[in-house]
Amino acid sequence: MQFPYTEKVLEHFRHPRNVGKIENPDGKSMEGSPACGDMVAVYLTINDDTKVIEDIKFESYGCASNIATGSVITEMAKGKTIDEAKSISWKQAAEELGGLPPVKAHCSVLAVEGLRAAIRDYEEKHGLVTEKEPTTDEVIKRRLKHVMNPLTGLDVIRTDLILKTSVEDGIVRVVVDLPSDHQFASAIKEDIIEKLDSLWDVKRVEVVFTE
Ligand code: FES
């Protein structure tokens, strides 16, 4: 059977570079594709003085194109400063692979967004984000799209696990449609807090379960 992929895509898919997880990363992300529902996680080790990406790993829950682009962007980003790495585009990643079928462009977008989100996570944790967007319900929902619902493998927003969100005086409240003694309750709570408490104007995050 003839695959619609270049040799380089197939080579990266079969032998992806930098696969895995970094323990205690300086920046990390979990991005989902609105086009197909697949996910990618990116982990970074960044030198605080030079802002150079010293190590990068990724995990893909996506297709062959996503694995290949995830692999190639880790090679492109390693050794670059975060500003240089942020400017890597999905087109450059696809070109580096010798091209991707047009229907697979979103898979490379997902990989590049994963890299950018991990850099943004680092920047937020280190007070490097200059444009300060106030936290609204919309911002909260956008963030919560990166929290996985372990019951389904998709995020908590798309699977309607979040009943309500609100923000007032820097206190964010998130109501989760699960009993507090559910086996995944504490993991989900931890993940929600982690995604929201680094926002510049958030003082506290309260996660409330339905009973
Ligand atoms: Fe989902 Fe490629 S089809 S990442």
PDB file of C-alpha atoms and ligand atoms in Angstrom:
ATOM      1  CA  MET A   1       0.000   0.000   0.000  1.00  0.00           C
ATOM      2  CA  GLN A   2       1.219   3.477  -0.900  1.00  0.00           C
ATOM      3  CA  PHE A   3       1.070   5.942   2.045  1.00  0.00           C
ATOM      4  CA  PRO A   4       0.413   9.592   1.137  1.00  0.00           C
ATOM      5  CA  TYR A   5       3.446  10.546   3.236  1.00  0.00           C
ATOM      6  CA  THR A   6       7.018  11.556   2.415  1.00  0.00           C
ATOM      7  CA  GLU A   7       9.871   9.271   3.445  1.00  0.00           C
ATOM      8  CA  LYS A   8      10.824  11.781   6.130  1.00  0.00           C
ATOM      9  CA  VAL A   9       7.331  11.776   7.676  1.00  0.00           C
ATOM     10  CA  LEU A  10       7.396   7.995   7.801  1.00  0.00           C
ATOM     11  CA  GLU A  11      10.887   7.968   9.267  1.00  0.00           C
ATOM     12  CA  HIS A  12       9.917  10.388  12.084  1.00  0.00           C
ATOM     13  CA  PHE A  13       6.692   8.471  12.664  1.00  0.00           C
ATOM     14  CA  ARG A  14       8.528   5.163  12.993  1.00  0.00           C
ATOM     15  CA  HIS A  15      11.396   6.574  15.046  1.00  0.00           C
ATOM     16  CA  PRO A  16      10.089   9.708  16.772  1.00  0.00           C
ATOM     17  CA  ARG A  17      12.748  11.790  18.537  1.00  0.00           C
ATOM     18  CA  ASN A  18      12.370  13.114  22.068  1.00  0.00           C
ATOM     19  CA  VAL A  19       9.297  11.094  22.986  1.00  0.00           C
ATOM     20  CA  GLY A  20       8.338  10.981  26.653  1.00  0.00           C
ATOM     21  CA  LYS A  21       7.918  13.158  29.652  1.00  0.00           C
ATOM     22  CA  ILE A  22      10.239  15.444  31.644  1.00  0.00           C
ATOM     23  CA  GLU A  23       9.770  15.208  35.401  1.00  0.00           C
ATOM     24  CA  ASN A  24       9.314  18.681  36.953  1.00  0.00           C
ATOM     25  CA  PRO A  25       9.394  20.510  33.617  1.00  0.00           C
ATOM     26  CA  ASP A  26       9.836  24.293  33.487  1.00  0.00           C
ATOM     27  CA  GLY A  27       6.981  24.519  31.004  1.00  0.00           C
ATOM     28  CA  LYS A  28       4.370  22.041  29.864  1.00  0.00           C
ATOM     29  CA  SER A  29       1.190  21.872  27.857  1.00  0.00           C
ATOM     30  CA  MET A  30      -1.588  19.560  26.843  1.00  0.00           C
ATOM     31  CA  GLU A  31      -3.272  20.750  23.665  1.00  0.00           C
ATOM     32  CA  GLY A  32      -6.259  19.246  21.882  1.00  0.00           C
ATOM     33  CA  SER A  33      -7.160  19.681  18.233  1.00  0.00           C
ATOM     34  CA  PRO A  34     -10.651  21.056  17.614  1.00  0.00           C
ATOM     35  CA  ALA A  35     -10.471  19.392  14.189  1.00  0.00           C
ATOM     36  CA  CYS A  36     -10.056  15.789  15.295  1.00  0.00           C
ATOM     37  CA  GLY A  37     -10.048  15.654  19.122  1.00  0.00           C
ATOM     38  CA  ASP A  38      -6.484  14.284  19.278  1.00  0.00           C
ATOM     39  CA  MET A  39      -4.072  15.558  21.908  1.00  0.00           C
ATOM     40  CA  VAL A  40      -0.406  16.368  22.296  1.00  0.00           C
ATOM     41  CA  ALA A  41       1.646  17.069  25.439  1.00  0.00           C
ATOM     42  CA  VAL A  42       4.922  19.029  25.392  1.00  0.00           C
ATOM     43  CA  TYR A  43       7.471  19.332  28.227  1.00  0.00           C
ATOM     44  CA  LEU A  44      10.346  21.816  28.375  1.00  0.00           C
ATOM     45  CA  THR A  45      13.505  22.417  30.356  1.00  0.00           C
ATOM     46  CA  ILE A  46      14.539  26.040  29.954  1.00  0.00           C
ATOM     47  CA  ASN A  47      17.672  27.823  31.098  1.00  0.00           C
ATOM     48  CA  ASP A  48      16.406  30.753  33.203  1.00  0.00           C
ATOM     49  CA  ASP A  49      19.370  32.967  32.323  1.00  0.00           C
ATOM     50  CA  THR A  50      19.679  32.392  28.589  1.00  0.00           C
ATOM     51  CA  LYS A  51      16.042  31.325  27.954  1.00  0.00           C
ATOM     52  CA  VAL A  52      17.385  28.516  25.787  1.00  0.00           C
ATOM     53  CA  ILE A  53      15.332  25.317  25.507  1.00  0.00           C
ATOM     54  CA  GLU A  54      17.786  22.770  26.850  1.00  0.00           C
ATOM     55  CA  ASP A  55      15.485  19.788  26.720  1.00  0.00           C
ATOM     56  CA  ILE A  56      12.125  19.061  25.133  1.00  0.00           C
ATOM     57  CA  LYS A  57       9.951  15.972  25.067  1.00  0.00           C
ATOM     58  CA  PHE A  58       6.512  15.250  23.705  1.00  0.00           C
ATOM     59  CA  GLU A  59       3.757  12.675  23.950  1.00  0.00           C
ATOM     60  CA  SER A  60       1.264  12.383  21.125  1.00  0.00           C
ATOM     61  CA  TYR A  61      -2.210  10.916  21.269  1.00  0.00           C
ATOM     62  CA  GLY A  62      -2.619  11.812  17.615  1.00  0.00           C
ATOM     63  CA  CYS A  63      -2.046  10.357  14.181  1.00  0.00           C
ATOM     64  CA  ALA A  64       1.143   9.625  12.203  1.00  0.00           C
ATOM     65  CA  SER A  65       1.390  13.240  10.964  1.00  0.00           C
ATOM     66  CA  ASN A  66       1.089  14.546  14.488  1.00  0.00           C
ATOM     67  CA  ILE A  67       3.754  12.178  15.781  1.00  0.00           C
ATOM     68  CA  ALA A  68       6.066  13.144  12.898  1.00  0.00           C
ATOM     69  CA  THR A  69       5.537  16.896  13.380  1.00  0.00           C
ATOM     70  CA  GLY A  70       5.842  16.559  17.157  1.00  0.00           C
ATOM     71  CA  SER A  71       9.145  14.805  16.573  1.00  0.00           C
ATOM     72  CA  VAL A  72      10.473  17.318  14.063  1.00  0.00           C
ATOM     73  CA  ILE A  73       9.506  20.393  16.106  1.00  0.00           C
ATOM     74  CA  THR A  74      11.366  19.021  19.126  1.00  0.00           C
ATOM     75  CA  GLU A  75      14.471  18.852  16.927  1.00  0.00           C
ATOM     76  CA  MET A  76      13.821  22.357  15.583  1.00  0.00           C
ATOM     77  CA  ALA A  77      13.196  23.871  19.044  1.00  0.00           C
ATOM     78  CA  LYS A  78      15.992  22.243  21.034  1.00  0.00           C
ATOM     79  CA  GLY A  79      18.862  24.685  21.567  1.00  0.00           C
ATOM     80  CA  LYS A  80      16.757  27.682  20.481  1.00  0.00           C
ATOM     81  CA  THR A  81      15.659  30.524  22.754  1.00  0.00           C
ATOM     82  CA  ILE A  82      11.979  30.586  23.645  1.00  0.00           C
ATOM     83  CA  ASP A  83      11.447  33.595  21.348  1.00  0.00           C
ATOM     84  CA  GLU A  84      13.030  31.765  18.426  1.00  0.00           C
ATOM     85  CA  ALA A  85      11.042  28.608  19.173  1.00  0.00           C
ATOM     86  CA  LYS A  86       7.773  30.555  19.371  1.00  0.00           C
ATOM     87  CA  SER A  87       8.212  31.687  15.800  1.00  0.00           C
ATOM     88  CA  ILE A  88       8.410  28.127  14.405  1.00  0.00           C
ATOM     89  CA  SER A  89       5.301  27.817  12.262  1.00  0.00           C
ATOM     90  CA  TRP A  90       3.346  24.731  11.284  1.00  0.00           C
ATOM     91  CA  LYS A  91       4.308  25.441   7.668  1.00  0.00           C
ATOM     92  CA  GLN A  92       8.009  25.336   8.530  1.00  0.00           C
ATOM     93  CA  ALA A  93       7.469  22.087  10.452  1.00  0.00           C
ATOM     94  CA  ALA A  94       5.582  20.581   7.506  1.00  0.00           C
ATOM     95  CA  GLU A  95       8.286  21.792   5.065  1.00  0.00           C
ATOM     96  CA  GLU A  96      10.968  20.257   7.252  1.00  0.00           C
ATOM     97  CA  LEU A  97       9.130  16.953   6.779  1.00  0.00           C
ATOM     98  CA  GLY A  98       9.036  17.393   2.998  1.00  0.00           C
ATOM     99  CA  GLY A  99       5.330  18.310   3.078  1.00  0.00           C
ATOM    100  CA  LEU A 100       2.135  16.855   4.513  1.00  0.00           C
ATOM    101  CA  PRO A 101      -1.131  15.963   2.779  1.00  0.00           C
ATOM    102  CA  PRO A 102      -3.436  19.043   2.986  1.00  0.00           C
ATOM    103  CA  VAL A 103      -6.013  17.197   5.115  1.00  0.00           C
ATOM    104  CA  LYS A 104      -3.245  16.651   7.668  1.00  0.00           C
ATOM    105  CA  ALA A 105      -2.247  20.302   8.102  1.00  0.00           C
ATOM    106  CA  HIS A 106      -4.183  20.525  11.382  1.00  0.00           C
ATOM    107  CA  CYS A 107      -1.987  17.771  12.854  1.00  0.00           C
ATOM    108  CA  SER A 108       1.103  19.961  12.459  1.00  0.00           C
ATOM    109  CA  VAL A 109      -0.854  22.963  13.792  1.00  0.00           C
ATOM    110  CA  LEU A 110      -1.603  20.894  16.898  1.00  0.00           C
ATOM    111  CA  ALA A 111       2.088  20.054  17.432  1.00  0.00           C
ATOM    112  CA  VAL A 112       3.176  23.684  17.010  1.00  0.00           C
ATOM    113  CA  GLU A 113       0.410  24.908  19.323  1.00  0.00           C
ATOM    114  CA  GLY A 114       1.579  22.391  21.923  1.00  0.00           C
ATOM    115  CA  LEU A 115       5.079  23.865  21.767  1.00  0.00           C
ATOM    116  CA  ARG A 116       3.804  27.448  21.985  1.00  0.00           C
ATOM    117  CA  ALA A 117       1.489  26.625  24.891  1.00  0.00           C
ATOM    118  CA  ALA A 118       4.353  24.996  26.834  1.00  0.00           C
ATOM    119  CA  ILE A 119       6.466  28.129  26.289  1.00  0.00           C
ATOM    120  CA  ARG A 120       3.551  30.290  27.398  1.00  0.00           C
ATOM    121  CA  ASP A 121       3.190  28.165  30.527  1.00  0.00           C
ATOM    122  CA  TYR A 122       6.858  28.874  31.317  1.00  0.00           C
ATOM    123  CA  GLU A 123       6.426  32.587  30.624  1.00  0.00           C
ATOM    124  CA  GLU A 124       3.361  32.833  32.845  1.00  0.00           C
ATOM    125  CA  LYS A 125       5.059  31.026  35.714  1.00  0.00           C
ATOM    126  CA  HIS A 126       8.025  33.378  35.412  1.00  0.00           C
ATOM    127  CA  GLY A 127       6.058  36.628  35.099  1.00  0.00           C
ATOM    128  CA  LEU A 128       7.196  37.118  31.491  1.00  0.00           C
ATOM    129  CA  VAL A 129       3.758  37.689  29.989  1.00  0.00           C
ATOM    130  CA  THR A 130       3.438  41.387  29.310  1.00  0.00           C
ATOM    131  CA  GLU A 131      -0.029  41.706  27.769  1.00  0.00           C
ATOM    132  CA  LYS A 132      -2.287  41.108  30.741  1.00  0.00           C
ATOM    133  CA  GLU A 133      -5.667  39.825  29.679  1.00  0.00           C
ATOM    134  CA  PRO A 134      -8.200  39.960  32.529  1.00  0.00           C
ATOM    135  CA  THR A 135      -9.498  36.546  33.565  1.00  0.00           C
ATOM    136  CA  THR A 136     -13.053  36.062  32.347  1.00  0.00           C
ATOM    137  CA  ASP A 137     -15.322  33.017  32.009  1.00  0.00           C
ATOM    138  CA  GLU A 138     -14.082  32.678  28.449  1.00  0.00           C
ATOM    139  CA  VAL A 139     -10.428  32.636  29.545  1.00  0.00           C
ATOM    140  CA  ILE A 140     -11.267  30.029  32.193  1.00  0.00           C
ATOM    141  CA  LYS A 141     -13.048  27.804  29.658  1.00  0.00           C
ATOM    142  CA  ARG A 142     -10.145  28.127  27.231  1.00  0.00           C
ATOM    143  CA  ARG A 143      -7.758  26.992  29.961  1.00  0.00           C
ATOM    144  CA  LEU A 144      -9.994  24.147  31.039  1.00  0.00           C
ATOM    145  CA  LYS A 145      -9.917  22.756  27.499  1.00  0.00           C
ATOM    146  CA  HIS A 146      -6.455  21.571  28.527  1.00  0.00           C
ATOM    147  CA  VAL A 147      -7.708  19.548  31.468  1.00  0.00           C
ATOM    148  CA  MET A 148      -8.382  15.960  30.534  1.00  0.00           C
ATOM    149  CA  ASN A 149     -11.475  14.062  31.589  1.00  0.00           C
ATOM    150  CA  PRO A 150      -9.922  10.668  32.366  1.00  0.00           C
ATOM    151  CA  LEU A 151     -13.317   9.023  31.954  1.00  0.00           C
ATOM    152  CA  THR A 152     -13.343   9.756  28.229  1.00  0.00           C
ATOM    153  CA  GLY A 153      -9.851  10.832  27.176  1.00  0.00           C
ATOM    154  CA  LEU A 154     -11.229  14.203  25.979  1.00  0.00           C
ATOM    155  CA  ASP A 155     -11.116  17.523  27.798  1.00  0.00           C
ATOM    156  CA  VAL A 156     -13.484  18.506  30.621  1.00  0.00           C
ATOM    157  CA  ILE A 157     -15.189  21.262  28.610  1.00  0.00           C
ATOM    158  CA  ARG A 158     -16.009  19.233  25.541  1.00  0.00           C
ATOM    159  CA  THR A 159     -17.319  16.399  27.698  1.00  0.00           C
ATOM    160  CA  ASP A 160     -19.552  18.768  29.752  1.00  0.00           C
ATOM    161  CA  LEU A 161     -17.897  17.835  33.020  1.00  0.00           C
ATOM    162  CA  ILE A 162     -17.816  21.491  34.082  1.00  0.00           C
ATOM    163  CA  LEU A 163     -21.261  22.682  35.182  1.00  0.00           C
ATOM    164  CA  LYS A 164     -20.377  26.298  35.935  1.00  0.00           C
ATOM    165  CA  THR A 165     -17.471  28.684  36.165  1.00  0.00           C
ATOM    166  CA  SER A 166     -17.327  32.151  37.686  1.00  0.00           C
ATOM    167  CA  VAL A 167     -14.763  34.741  38.671  1.00  0.00           C
ATOM    168  CA  GLU A 168     -15.139  37.521  41.212  1.00  0.00           C
ATOM    169  CA  ASP A 169     -12.487  39.604  42.971  1.00  0.00           C
ATOM    170  CA  GLY A 170      -9.751  37.248  41.835  1.00  0.00           C
ATOM    171  CA  ILE A 171     -11.536  34.164  43.183  1.00  0.00           C
ATOM    172  CA  VAL A 172     -12.289  31.585  40.491  1.00  0.00           C
ATOM    173  CA  ARG A 173     -14.961  28.990  41.182  1.00  0.00           C
ATOM    174  CA  VAL A 174     -15.347  25.867  39.072  1.00  0.00           C
ATOM    175  CA  VAL A 175     -18.207  23.422  39.602  1.00  0.00           C
ATOM    176  CA  VAL A 176     -17.447  19.876  38.442  1.00  0.00           C
ATOM    177  CA  ASP A 177     -20.187  17.372  37.678  1.00  0.00           C
ATOM    178  CA  LEU A 178     -18.719  14.585  39.806  1.00  0.00           C
ATOM    179  CA  PRO A 179     -19.116  13.514  43.448  1.00  0.00           C
ATOM    180  CA  SER A 180     -16.155  14.588  45.600  1.00  0.00           C
ATOM    181  CA  ASP A 181     -15.335  10.966  46.451  1.00  0.00           C
ATOM    182  CA  HIS A 182     -15.053   9.942  42.802  1.00  0.00           C
ATOM    183  CA  GLN A 183     -11.770   8.166  42.020  1.00  0.00           C
ATOM    184  CA  PHE A 184     -10.682  10.935  39.616  1.00  0.00           C
ATOM    185  CA  ALA A 185     -11.965  13.899  41.668  1.00  0.00           C
ATOM    186  CA  SER A 186      -8.675  14.844  43.304  1.00  0.00           C
ATOM    187  CA  ALA A 187      -6.636  14.454  40.086  1.00  0.00           C
ATOM    188  CA  ILE A 188      -9.099  16.641  38.162  1.00  0.00           C
ATOM    189  CA  LYS A 189      -9.134  19.216  40.966  1.00  0.00           C
ATOM    190  CA  GLU A 190      -5.347  19.404  41.007  1.00  0.00           C
ATOM    191  CA  ASP A 191      -5.226  19.806  37.238  1.00  0.00           C
ATOM    192  CA  ILE A 192      -7.867  22.558  37.249  1.00  0.00           C
ATOM    193  CA  ILE A 193      -6.025  24.499  39.972  1.00  0.00           C
ATOM    194  CA  GLU A 194      -2.735  24.142  38.129  1.00  0.00           C
ATOM    195  CA  LYS A 195      -4.226  25.500  34.907  1.00  0.00           C
ATOM    196  CA  LEU A 196      -5.838  28.530  36.562  1.00  0.00           C
ATOM    197  CA  ASP A 197      -3.803  29.669  39.532  1.00  0.00           C
ATOM    198  CA  SER A 198      -0.901  30.960  37.429  1.00  0.00           C
ATOM    199  CA  LEU A 199      -3.179  33.598  35.836  1.00  0.00           C
ATOM    200  CA  TRP A 200      -1.887  36.995  36.898  1.00  0.00           C
ATOM    201  CA  ASP A 201      -5.110  38.310  38.480  1.00  0.00           C
ATOM    202  CA  VAL A 202      -6.262  35.082  40.151  1.00  0.00           C
ATOM    203  CA  LYS A 203      -5.830  34.913  43.915  1.00  0.00           C
ATOM    204  CA  ARG A 204      -7.526  31.629  44.603  1.00  0.00           C
ATOM    205  CA  VAL A 205      -9.167  28.756  42.721  1.00  0.00           C
ATOM    206  CA  GLU A 206     -12.056  26.887  44.320  1.00  0.00           C
ATOM    207  CA  VAL A 207     -13.081  23.590  42.796  1.00  0.00           C
ATOM    208  CA  VAL A 208     -16.513  22.423  43.928  1.00  0.00           C
ATOM    209  CA  PHE A 209     -17.979  18.979  43.325  1.00  0.00           C
ATOM    210  CA  THR A 210     -21.667  18.236  43.036  1.00  0.00           C
ATOM    211  CA  GLU A 211     -21.936  16.412  46.363  1.00  0.00           C
TER     212      GLU A 211
HETATM  213 FE1  FES B   1      -5.719  14.177  14.767  1.00  0.00          FE
HETATM  214 FE2  FES B   1      -3.800  14.067  12.985  1.00  0.00          FE
HETATM  215  S1  FES B   1      -5.854  13.437  12.708  1.00  0.00           S
HETATM  216  S2  FES B   1      -3.696  14.821  14.985  1.00  0.00           S
END
